[in-house]
Coordinates of C-alpha atoms in Angstrom, one line a residue:
M1 CA 11.7 43.7 -156.3
S2 CA 12.2 44.2 -152.5
A3 CA 15.2 42.9 -150.6
G4 CA 17.0 43.4 -147.3
R5 CA 15.8 43.6 -143.7
E6 CA 14.8 47.2 -144.2
S7 CA 12.7 46.5 -147.3
V8 CA 14.7 48.0 -150.1
H9 CA 13.0 48.1 -153.4
V10 CA 15.2 47.8 -156.5
G11 CA 13.9 50.0 -159.3
R12 CA 15.0 50.9 -162.8
G13 CA 18.7 51.4 -163.5
G14 CA 19.8 50.3 -160.0
W15 CA 17.8 53.0 -158.2
L16 CA 17.1 51.8 -154.7
F17 CA 14.1 52.9 -152.6
L18 CA 13.4 52.5 -148.9
T19 CA 10.0 51.0 -148.5
G20 CA 9.9 49.7 -144.9
G21 CA 12.1 50.3 -141.8
T22 CA 11.0 51.7 -138.5
N23 CA 9.0 54.5 -140.1
R24 CA 7.1 52.1 -142.4
V25 CA 7.7 54.3 -145.4
L26 CA 5.0 52.8 -147.7
E27 CA 2.3 53.5 -145.1
R28 CA 2.8 57.2 -145.9
Y29 CA 1.2 56.5 -149.3
R30 CA -1.9 54.5 -148.3
G31 CA -4.2 57.2 -147.2
G32 CA -7.1 56.3 -144.8
L33 CA -8.3 57.9 -141.6
R34 CA -5.2 57.3 -139.6
H35 CA -3.0 59.0 -142.2
W36 CA -5.5 61.9 -142.4
L37 CA -5.5 62.4 -138.6
L38 CA -1.7 62.3 -138.6
L39 CA -1.4 65.0 -141.2
R40 CA -4.1 67.1 -139.5
G41 CA -1.9 67.0 -136.4
W42 CA 1.0 68.3 -138.4
V43 CA -1.1 71.0 -140.0
R44 CA -2.2 72.2 -136.5
L45 CA 1.4 72.0 -135.2
I46 CA 2.8 74.0 -138.1
R47 CA 0.1 76.7 -137.6
A48 CA 0.6 76.8 -133.9
R49 CA 4.4 77.1 -134.2
A50 CA 3.9 79.9 -136.7
R51 CA 1.6 81.8 -134.4
R52 CA 4.0 81.5 -131.5
A53 CA 7.0 82.5 -133.6
D54 CA 5.1 85.5 -134.9
S55 CA 4.3 86.6 -131.4
L56 CA 8.1 86.7 -130.8
G57 CA 8.7 88.6 -134.0
I58 CA 10.3 85.6 -135.7
R59 CA 9.8 84.5 -139.3
C60 CA 8.9 80.8 -139.2
L61 CA 9.3 78.4 -142.1
H62 CA 8.8 74.6 -142.4
V63 CA 10.2 72.4 -145.2
I64 CA 9.6 68.7 -145.6
V65 CA 12.2 66.9 -147.7
P66 CA 10.2 64.5 -149.9
E67 CA 11.0 60.8 -150.0
K68 CA 12.7 59.6 -153.1
L69 CA 9.5 57.6 -153.7
S70 CA 7.6 60.9 -153.9
V71 CA 10.0 62.5 -156.4
Y72 CA 11.2 59.6 -158.6
D73 CA 8.1 57.4 -158.8
D74 CA 9.0 57.0 -162.5
K75 CA 12.0 54.9 -161.5
T76 CA 10.3 52.5 -159.1
D77 CA 9.6 49.8 -161.8
G78 CA 6.4 48.2 -160.7
L79 CA 6.3 49.0 -157.0
R80 CA 2.6 49.1 -156.0
Y81 CA 2.0 52.4 -154.1
A82 CA 0.2 55.7 -154.7
P83 CA 2.6 58.6 -155.0
A84 CA -0.4 60.9 -155.4
R85 CA -1.1 60.2 -151.7
A86 CA 2.4 61.3 -150.5
S87 CA 2.4 63.2 -147.3
T88 CA 4.3 66.1 -148.8
R89 CA 1.7 66.4 -151.6
R90 CA -1.1 66.5 -149.2
L91 CA 0.5 68.9 -146.8
A92 CA 1.2 71.3 -149.7
R93 CA -2.5 71.2 -150.5
Y94 CA -3.6 71.6 -146.8
L95 CA -1.1 74.5 -146.2
A96 CA -1.3 76.2 -149.6
R97 CA -0.5 79.9 -149.3
H98 CA 0.4 79.5 -145.6
P99 CA 3.6 81.5 -145.1
A100 CA 5.0 79.0 -142.6
Y101 CA 5.1 76.1 -145.1
L102 CA 7.2 75.8 -148.3
D103 CA 6.5 73.0 -150.7
L104 CA 9.6 71.3 -152.0
L105 CA 7.9 68.4 -153.8
A106 CA 6.8 70.4 -156.8
P107 CA 10.1 72.0 -157.7
L108 CA 12.0 68.7 -157.1
R109 CA 9.6 66.8 -159.3
A110 CA 9.8 69.5 -162.0
A111 CA 13.6 69.1 -162.1
R112 CA 13.9 65.4 -161.7
N113 CA 14.6 64.7 -165.4
G114 CA 17.4 67.2 -165.5
P115 CA 21.1 66.3 -166.3
V116 CA 22.0 65.7 -162.6
P117 CA 20.1 63.4 -160.2
L118 CA 18.5 65.2 -157.3
Y119 CA 18.7 62.1 -155.0
L120 CA 21.4 59.5 -154.5
R121 CA 20.7 56.3 -156.4
T122 CA 21.7 54.0 -153.5
D123 CA 20.8 56.2 -150.5
T124 CA 17.8 57.9 -149.0
H125 CA 19.3 61.4 -149.1
W126 CA 19.3 64.1 -151.7
T127 CA 22.4 64.9 -153.7
A128 CA 24.4 68.1 -153.5
Q129 CA 22.4 69.4 -156.5
G130 CA 19.1 68.4 -155.0
C131 CA 20.0 70.1 -151.7
L132 CA 21.1 73.2 -153.7
L133 CA 17.8 73.4 -155.5
A134 CA 15.9 73.2 -152.2
Y135 CA 18.2 75.8 -150.7
R136 CA 17.4 78.3 -153.5
E137 CA 13.7 77.8 -152.9
I138 CA 14.2 78.4 -149.2
M139 CA 16.3 81.5 -149.8
R140 CA 13.6 82.9 -152.2
A141 CA 10.9 82.3 -149.5
L142 CA 13.0 84.1 -146.9
G143 CA 13.7 87.0 -149.2
A144 CA 17.4 86.3 -149.1
I145 CA 20.0 86.4 -151.9
P146 CA 22.4 83.4 -152.2
P147 CA 26.1 84.1 -152.6
A148 CA 26.8 84.5 -156.3
D149 CA 29.3 81.6 -156.4
I150 CA 27.4 79.2 -154.1
G151 CA 26.6 76.7 -156.9
T152 CA 30.2 76.6 -158.2
R153 CA 32.1 76.0 -155.0
P154 CA 34.7 73.2 -155.4
G155 CA 33.7 69.7 -154.4
T156 CA 34.9 66.2 -154.0
V157 CA 33.8 63.0 -155.7
S158 CA 34.3 59.6 -154.1
D159 CA 33.1 56.0 -154.7
Q160 CA 31.0 55.0 -151.6
L161 CA 28.8 52.3 -150.2
M162 CA 25.6 54.1 -149.1
D163 CA 22.9 53.2 -146.7
L164 CA 20.5 51.4 -149.0
G165 CA 23.3 49.7 -151.0
E166 CA 24.8 48.1 -147.9
K167 CA 21.5 46.3 -147.2
L168 CA 21.8 44.3 -150.5
P169 CA 24.0 41.3 -151.0
E170 CA 25.5 42.9 -154.1
R171 CA 26.5 46.0 -152.0
P172 CA 26.4 48.4 -155.0
R173 CA 28.6 51.5 -154.7
E174 CA 27.9 55.0 -156.0
R175 CA 30.0 58.0 -157.0
V176 CA 29.0 60.7 -154.5
E177 CA 29.7 64.4 -154.9
R178 CA 30.0 66.7 -151.9
F179 CA 30.3 70.4 -151.9
M180 CA 33.3 72.0 -150.1
L181 CA 31.1 74.9 -149.1
Q182 CA 32.8 76.4 -146.1
R183 CA 34.7 79.6 -146.9
D184 CA 33.2 82.5 -144.9
A185 CA 31.3 80.8 -142.1
K186 CA 33.2 79.4 -139.1
R187 CA 31.9 77.0 -136.5
V188 CA 32.0 79.0 -133.2
E189 CA 30.3 76.6 -130.9
T190 CA 29.8 72.9 -130.6
G191 CA 27.5 71.1 -128.2
A192 CA 29.1 68.9 -125.6
Y193 CA 27.5 65.7 -126.9
L194 CA 28.8 66.2 -130.4
A195 CA 32.2 67.5 -129.1
A196 CA 32.7 64.3 -127.1
Y197 CA 32.2 62.1 -130.2
E198 CA 34.3 64.4 -132.4
A199 CA 37.2 64.2 -129.9
Q200 CA 37.4 60.5 -130.6
G201 CA 36.8 60.6 -134.3
R202 CA 33.3 59.2 -134.1
D203 CA 31.1 62.1 -135.1
R204 CA 29.5 60.1 -137.9
E205 CA 27.6 58.2 -135.1
V206 CA 25.9 61.3 -133.8
H207 CA 22.4 62.1 -134.8
V208 CA 19.7 63.6 -132.5
G209 CA 21.4 65.8 -129.9
A210 CA 24.0 67.4 -132.2
H211 CA 24.1 71.2 -131.8
V212 CA 26.4 73.7 -133.5
I213 CA 26.6 77.4 -134.2
Y214 CA 28.2 79.0 -137.3
R215 CA 29.0 82.7 -137.7
N216 CA 29.7 84.5 -140.9
E217 CA 31.4 87.8 -140.8
A218 CA 31.5 88.4 -144.5
P219 CA 30.1 91.8 -145.4
T220 CA 27.9 90.2 -148.1
A221 CA 26.2 87.8 -145.6
D222 CA 22.5 88.3 -144.8
P223 CA 22.6 90.0 -141.4
R224 CA 19.9 87.9 -139.9
R225 CA 20.3 85.1 -137.3
L226 CA 18.7 81.8 -138.3
V227 CA 17.9 78.8 -136.1
L228 CA 17.5 75.5 -137.9
F229 CA 15.9 72.4 -136.3
G230 CA 16.6 69.6 -138.8
D231 CA 18.0 66.1 -139.5
S232 CA 20.6 64.5 -141.8
C233 CA 19.3 66.3 -144.8
A234 CA 20.7 69.5 -143.2
H235 CA 23.4 68.0 -141.0
F236 CA 25.8 69.6 -138.5
D237 CA 28.8 69.4 -140.9
P238 CA 28.8 72.2 -143.6
F239 CA 28.2 70.1 -146.7
L240 CA 24.4 70.1 -147.1
L241 CA 21.7 72.6 -146.1
T242 CA 23.3 73.8 -142.9
G243 CA 26.5 74.6 -144.8
L244 CA 24.6 76.5 -147.5
L245 CA 22.7 78.5 -145.0
A246 CA 25.9 79.2 -142.9
E247 CA 27.5 80.7 -146.0
S248 CA 24.5 82.9 -146.5
F249 CA 23.5 84.3 -143.1
H250 CA 25.4 86.1 -140.4
E251 CA 24.6 83.4 -137.8
V252 CA 23.2 79.9 -138.1
H253 CA 22.3 77.6 -135.2
F254 CA 21.7 73.9 -136.1
V255 CA 19.9 71.6 -133.7
W256 CA 19.3 67.9 -134.7
S257 CA 15.8 67.4 -133.5
S258 CA 12.2 67.2 -134.9
S259 CA 11.0 68.7 -131.6
L260 CA 11.5 72.4 -130.9
D261 CA 13.1 73.9 -127.8
W262 CA 11.1 77.1 -127.3
A263 CA 13.1 78.2 -124.3
Y264 CA 16.2 78.1 -126.6
I265 CA 14.4 79.9 -129.4
E266 CA 13.3 82.6 -127.0
R267 CA 16.8 83.0 -125.5
V268 CA 18.5 83.2 -128.9
R269 CA 15.7 85.3 -130.5
P270 CA 16.5 84.5 -134.1
D271 CA 15.1 86.5 -137.0
I272 CA 14.2 83.2 -138.7
L273 CA 13.1 79.8 -137.3
L274 CA 13.5 77.1 -140.0
F275 CA 12.3 73.5 -139.5
E276 CA 13.5 70.8 -141.9
L277 CA 12.4 67.1 -141.8
A278 CA 12.6 64.1 -144.1
E279 CA 9.1 63.0 -145.2
R280 CA 9.3 59.5 -143.6
F281 CA 9.7 61.1 -140.1
L282 CA 6.2 62.6 -140.4
A283 CA 5.1 59.2 -139.0
R284 CA 5.3 60.9 -135.5
T285 CA 4.1 64.3 -134.4
P286 CA 6.7 65.9 -132.1
S287 CA 5.8 67.3 -128.7
D288 CA 8.1 70.3 -128.8
D289 CA 9.5 69.6 -125.4
Y290 CA 13.1 69.3 -126.6
D291 CA 15.9 70.8 -124.4
V292 CA 19.1 71.7 -126.2
A293 CA 21.0 71.9 -122.9
V294 CA 20.4 68.3 -121.9
A295 CA 20.0 66.8 -125.4
G296 CA 22.9 64.4 -124.9
Q297 CA 21.3 62.9 -121.8
R298 CA 17.6 62.7 -122.7
G299 CA 16.4 59.2 -123.0
T300 CA 19.9 57.8 -122.6
G301 CA 20.2 57.4 -118.8
G302 CA 22.7 60.3 -118.5
R303 CA 24.8 59.2 -121.5
L304 CA 26.6 62.5 -121.8
A305 CA 27.7 62.4 -118.1
R306 CA 29.0 58.9 -118.7
I307 CA 30.9 60.0 -121.8
Q308 CA 32.5 62.8 -119.9
K309 CA 33.5 60.6 -117.0
E310 CA 34.3 57.2 -118.6
G311 CA 34.8 57.9 -122.4
L312 CA 32.7 56.5 -125.2
D313 CA 31.5 52.9 -125.2
E314 CA 31.3 50.8 -128.4
K315 CA 27.6 51.1 -128.9
R316 CA 26.1 53.6 -131.3
P317 CA 23.9 56.3 -129.9
T318 CA 20.2 55.7 -130.5
P319 CA 19.4 57.2 -133.9
E320 CA 15.9 58.6 -133.0
L321 CA 15.9 60.7 -136.1
Q322 CA 18.4 60.0 -138.9

């Protein structure tokens, strides 16, 4: 069944799936000429990014985090859609053996029946264990060795109302595990936009525009510098993919954006350029005209300047990419 303004489908065992919303999730499974043209645009973009990065001596890698619908179709209980047409499945085929694309769908599906869920039952995001699996795949692709204890770091477990659960009248809650990853890495820089919200305890409202830098001086850290453009599956706080990478590499820059800032990349000159995006956000092809320096103001009528002058208002920042 489907319920809620954002079209939440209730599957087996209380598993919830986002099927609608602004990104029209189910349309990613319908095929047709429009979908083919969209994915062709992504293939061309990924190849062009890889060529430009290679010209700068930078290793470029793209990962798309599959929708829960793409991984756990066995739990959807009668939802009419075609998981075989998932964008992640088709991109993996179009970009097979291309060094700039890493397929996460196959390993996640292979492990979906394991003892620990890879996605949250009442949320769109992966669990700590799902993220850890993807991280290990990324590290393997980059020729990097994870810290020996990374999968056994302490964590917290709490009972929470998650984003899909809160859309239902029953408001089901879920026990959520979070890794306490941060040990060697320290955040050494925070963008002004995020800093303004953190100063008032409202960092959970920040999405696109967040920018942080972590540095890891541990002698066991991979000496390379990595720049990550990503979304909430990576996050600026060190409890998901960004945190795992920060504990693994000497320096990690995280920028919350689907569009790249090539001027920033050329200035930082990372060894690795990593791009992470949730599958539903493939609905739009980015223009790669992002500017990290003015990210807090772009499209907001000078929002950062107003924050610095007047303080925060009570409206949430526009979540262009959550």
